């Protein structure tokens, strides 16, 4: 029982990331009709926003401390971050410690800008083109972004820790009446799950309860009619693209303490996120979120030692296996609507 | 009319023959020289094949720095580093046998296929006379086999699997770095002294030759002192997120976690193990402990405070006080601004050892070089008196047992040397069961 709860918890954080990425993907697909293979790159760029914010906060000036020696027995060069110099060592250290959550604030304008630039600069020229063209161009764009990050940040993962108060684990076992230490779950992964839930809730609320959201939903249902009513739907859709970029960026920023960011993390998540979208049903926001969590949890069950011993290699293929089964039994995906991507 | 008659069969034969001649790699066509890539009188090219991307890229970057430093010193630039402390005095900073040392580099991408193709390109296209590097045993073994076939010397970089000088040893391949058998011999007594003889161990093991070798050695020596192995789980290299492998550990009844991981994998698995609260556990009335059998300063830096108090072994550490180590740390530190890693030291030493062997042999012929290295006893390269054993081309020297430092004095002060296990203790017989099944074979000069 404990191990089942553990694997469900384990699946939640990965599932949260899948759900956030798939949500953005579905939003863009539903509104613009574009299959955006660069969406994983947006997740990766979000993670590197966190790295950049951390690096900026750690910008330092050098002083020489004659009383201490470095590894070559020379006087020690001490690096003091400007933030600590300006705000005092304590407040400065706290600001640096909280660099990941602070990066969220920076991520809003940065990711929105990247999203708008991407849409206006490249993707809008491909609205009327076949899906194969869209996939090729966005895939190419993803590779370009990836190489830019690699050239600037190197190929190695960059450790980006969570604030110190979130280091450590929550003992679910005691809370649920099991033995102590039976079910331990890191605080930050709980934070990530909570964060994802809030973001998903906010996006749904925005689409459901605002006039803007209503127009977008109307546009998703019937773009032509909305246009005939005199509404400039294209302008709204740029904003939707920016919104999807921000959601992917948020997912990336907050994921950095779980997995040290590297340039190819976007690709790693992208393929799985597409499977998530397809399983959830193309164009269905709720389906994307539900299947994100479902597949995340299934993947973590498949990684259990007992399961691997029973079916070797299942951890690598489980997601695709589920996709095959779902598509065979429900060709439109779990919550797919009729008429999406169908002539 | 000419007498020349070209029959259909003759034409086919001629076509096939010229096709084969054109397709044959240069290795087979430079037969006239006596051995593969014999250098001219001006310069000699060494091939540095290191991981510049992948899970071991940090190590690879440090290896490359060490190689560049070694080339400088061999060419008489810089302060000479360990050239001044090396017990063999034949190297004088005029290159190797009077030829200026040049180098080419390749990216192994921590993948055997990529490593073989970059090594092949350095041998065939760039004319490298010797290949060195690798930061993974899988890569080292693959490249060692390639060098044997091509007829060049392979001076292994960081490779810790027993198999490199065990079942996969080759006459053209030489290893300065220690191996998992030596780690087992050095580490077990320290584990016994600190954690006792009644322990249950859970292994997470990188799923390739090094991981298997490491697990086998640690299990052999810990089980011999009374520990029980409850689980041993293989994990893919470069997994990134180890949470699904770590979560079952707390509940398994084990009270020690052995992480047979290296490089980026170890950084991720260890920090995640700490995040999951494993180090705060009390199991079987004892503190839960984590052991990382192969430690490096680069990994320690990546893992941050997660390494405090954790035991492991290492080939070399910059804080050693012998003359050689200090000379190397000084020249490396002044050039790059931070101390060298164990990967850097072994690569630097291997380059010097190769240059020295060529000089003593008076030839670049791989067979002459191999003969000069076999049974070579030396000192002054940072590990104390060392022997290149003739029978398996493995170096025998002291092994360091280290612990993650609790109160580091500066950003590089991360590992504390707990014990220097003497060479005699870590020396094993040539016919040790874990090293059987291999045969050096005859040296291959190529050509």
CSV table of C-alpha atoms in Angstrom, one decimal, chain A residues 48-188:
chain,number,residue,atom,x,y,z
A,48,UNK,CA,17.0,28.9,-18.3
A,49,UNK,CA,15.2,32.1,-17.2
A,50,UNK,CA,15.6,30.6,-13.7
A,51,UNK,CA,19.3,29.9,-14.3
A,52,UNK,CA,19.8,33.5,-15.7
A,53,UNK,CA,18.1,35.1,-12.7
A,54,UNK,CA,20.2,33.0,-10.4
A,55,UNK,CA,23.4,34.0,-12.2
A,56,UNK,CA,22.4,37.7,-12.2
A,57,UNK,CA,21.6,37.6,-8.4
A,58,UNK,CA,25.0,36.0,-7.9
A,59,UNK,CA,26.9,38.7,-9.8
A,60,UNK,CA,29.8,39.5,-7.5
A,61,UNK,CA,32.7,41.8,-6.9
A,62,UNK,CA,36.0,40.6,-5.7
A,63,UNK,CA,37.9,41.5,-2.5
A,64,UNK,CA,41.1,40.0,-1.2
A,65,UNK,CA,41.0,38.6,2.3
A,66,UNK,CA,44.6,38.5,3.6
A,67,UNK,CA,43.7,36.4,6.6
A,68,UNK,CA,42.6,33.4,4.7
A,69,UNK,CA,44.4,31.3,2.0
A,70,UNK,CA,43.2,29.7,-1.2
A,71,UNK,CA,44.2,26.3,-2.5
A,72,UNK,CA,47.5,27.6,-3.7
A,73,UNK,CA,48.2,29.3,-0.4
A,74,UNK,CA,47.7,32.7,-1.8
A,75,UNK,CA,45.4,35.3,-0.1
A,76,UNK,CA,41.8,34.3,-0.6
A,77,UNK,CA,39.8,36.2,-3.2
A,78,UNK,CA,36.4,36.6,-1.7
A,79,UNK,CA,33.4,37.0,-4.1
A,80,UNK,CA,30.6,39.1,-2.6
A,81,UNK,CA,27.4,39.3,-4.5
A,82,UNK,CA,26.2,42.8,-5.2
A,83,UNK,CA,22.8,41.9,-3.8
A,84,UNK,CA,24.4,41.2,-0.4
A,85,UNK,CA,26.4,44.4,-0.6
A,86,UNK,CA,23.3,46.5,-1.3
A,87,UNK,CA,20.8,44.9,1.0
A,88,UNK,CA,23.0,43.5,3.7
A,89,UNK,CA,24.3,40.0,4.0
A,90,UNK,CA,21.2,38.5,5.5
A,91,UNK,CA,18.5,39.9,3.2
A,92,UNK,CA,20.9,39.5,0.2
A,93,UNK,CA,21.4,35.8,1.0
A,94,UNK,CA,17.7,35.3,1.3
A,95,UNK,CA,17.0,37.0,-2.1
A,96,UNK,CA,19.6,34.7,-3.7
A,97,UNK,CA,18.2,31.7,-1.9
A,98,UNK,CA,14.7,32.5,-3.4
A,99,UNK,CA,16.0,33.0,-6.9
A,100,UNK,CA,13.8,30.2,-8.4
A,101,UNK,CA,10.4,31.6,-7.2
A,102,UNK,CA,11.7,35.2,-8.0
A,103,UNK,CA,12.4,34.0,-11.6
A,104,UNK,CA,8.6,33.5,-12.0
A,105,UNK,CA,8.2,37.3,-12.0
A,106,UNK,CA,10.9,37.7,-14.6
A,107,UNK,CA,9.5,34.8,-16.6
A,108,UNK,CA,6.1,36.6,-17.3
A,109,UNK,CA,7.4,39.4,-19.5
A,110,UNK,CA,10.3,37.4,-20.9
A,111,UNK,CA,8.2,34.4,-21.9
A,112,UNK,CA,5.4,36.6,-23.2
A,113,UNK,CA,7.9,38.5,-25.4
A,114,UNK,CA,9.4,35.3,-26.7
A,115,UNK,CA,6.0,33.9,-27.4
A,116,UNK,CA,4.8,37.0,-29.3
A,117,UNK,CA,8.1,37.2,-31.3
A,118,UNK,CA,7.8,33.5,-32.2
A,119,UNK,CA,4.2,33.9,-33.3
A,120,UNK,CA,4.5,37.1,-35.2
A,121,UNK,CA,7.9,36.4,-36.6
A,122,UNK,CA,7.5,32.9,-37.8
A,123,UNK,CA,4.5,30.8,-36.9
A,124,UNK,CA,1.8,33.1,-38.3
A,125,UNK,CA,3.2,32.5,-41.8
A,126,UNK,CA,2.4,28.9,-41.4
A,127,UNK,CA,-1.3,29.1,-40.3
A,128,UNK,CA,-2.6,28.1,-43.7
A,129,UNK,CA,0.1,25.6,-44.5
A,130,UNK,CA,-0.3,21.8,-43.9
A,131,UNK,CA,0.5,20.4,-40.5
A,132,UNK,CA,3.6,18.7,-41.8
A,133,UNK,CA,5.1,22.1,-42.7
A,134,UNK,CA,4.2,23.5,-39.3
A,135,UNK,CA,5.9,20.5,-37.6
A,136,UNK,CA,9.0,20.9,-39.7
A,137,UNK,CA,9.4,24.6,-39.1
A,138,UNK,CA,8.7,24.5,-35.4
A,139,UNK,CA,11.0,21.5,-34.9
A,140,UNK,CA,13.7,23.5,-36.7
A,141,UNK,CA,13.0,26.4,-34.5
A,142,UNK,CA,13.3,24.2,-31.4
A,143,UNK,CA,16.7,23.0,-32.5
A,144,UNK,CA,17.9,26.5,-33.2
A,145,UNK,CA,16.8,27.6,-29.7
A,146,UNK,CA,18.4,24.6,-28.2
A,147,UNK,CA,21.8,25.3,-29.8
A,148,UNK,CA,21.6,28.9,-28.8
A,149,UNK,CA,21.2,27.8,-25.2
A,150,UNK,CA,24.0,25.2,-25.5
A,151,UNK,CA,26.4,27.9,-26.9
A,152,UNK,CA,25.7,30.3,-24.1
A,153,UNK,CA,25.3,27.9,-21.1
A,154,UNK,CA,27.2,24.8,-22.1
A,155,UNK,CA,26.0,21.3,-22.4
A,156,UNK,CA,26.1,20.3,-18.7
A,157,UNK,CA,23.2,20.4,-16.3
A,158,UNK,CA,23.3,23.5,-14.1
A,159,UNK,CA,22.3,22.9,-10.4
A,160,UNK,CA,19.6,25.4,-9.5
A,161,UNK,CA,18.4,24.6,-5.9
A,162,UNK,CA,15.1,25.4,-4.3
A,163,UNK,CA,14.9,27.9,-1.4
A,164,UNK,CA,16.4,26.3,1.7
A,165,UNK,CA,13.1,26.0,3.6
A,166,UNK,CA,11.8,23.6,0.9
A,167,UNK,CA,14.8,21.3,1.2
A,168,UNK,CA,13.9,18.0,2.8
A,169,UNK,CA,10.9,15.8,2.8
A,170,UNK,CA,7.4,15.6,4.2
A,171,UNK,CA,6.6,12.4,6.0
A,172,UNK,CA,3.3,11.4,4.5
A,173,UNK,CA,3.5,8.0,6.3
A,174,UNK,CA,2.9,9.5,9.7
A,175,UNK,CA,0.2,11.8,8.3
A,176,UNK,CA,-1.7,8.8,6.8
A,177,UNK,CA,-1.2,6.5,9.7
A,178,UNK,CA,1.7,4.4,8.4
A,179,UNK,CA,5.1,3.9,10.0
A,180,UNK,CA,7.3,6.9,10.1
A,181,UNK,CA,9.6,7.3,7.0
A,182,UNK,CA,7.3,4.9,5.0
A,183,UNK,CA,6.3,7.6,2.6
A,184,UNK,CA,8.7,10.5,2.2
A,185,UNK,CA,8.1,13.1,-0.4
A,186,UNK,CA,10.3,16.2,-1.0
A,187,UNK,CA,8.6,19.5,-0.1
A,188,UNK,CA,9.6,21.1,-3.4
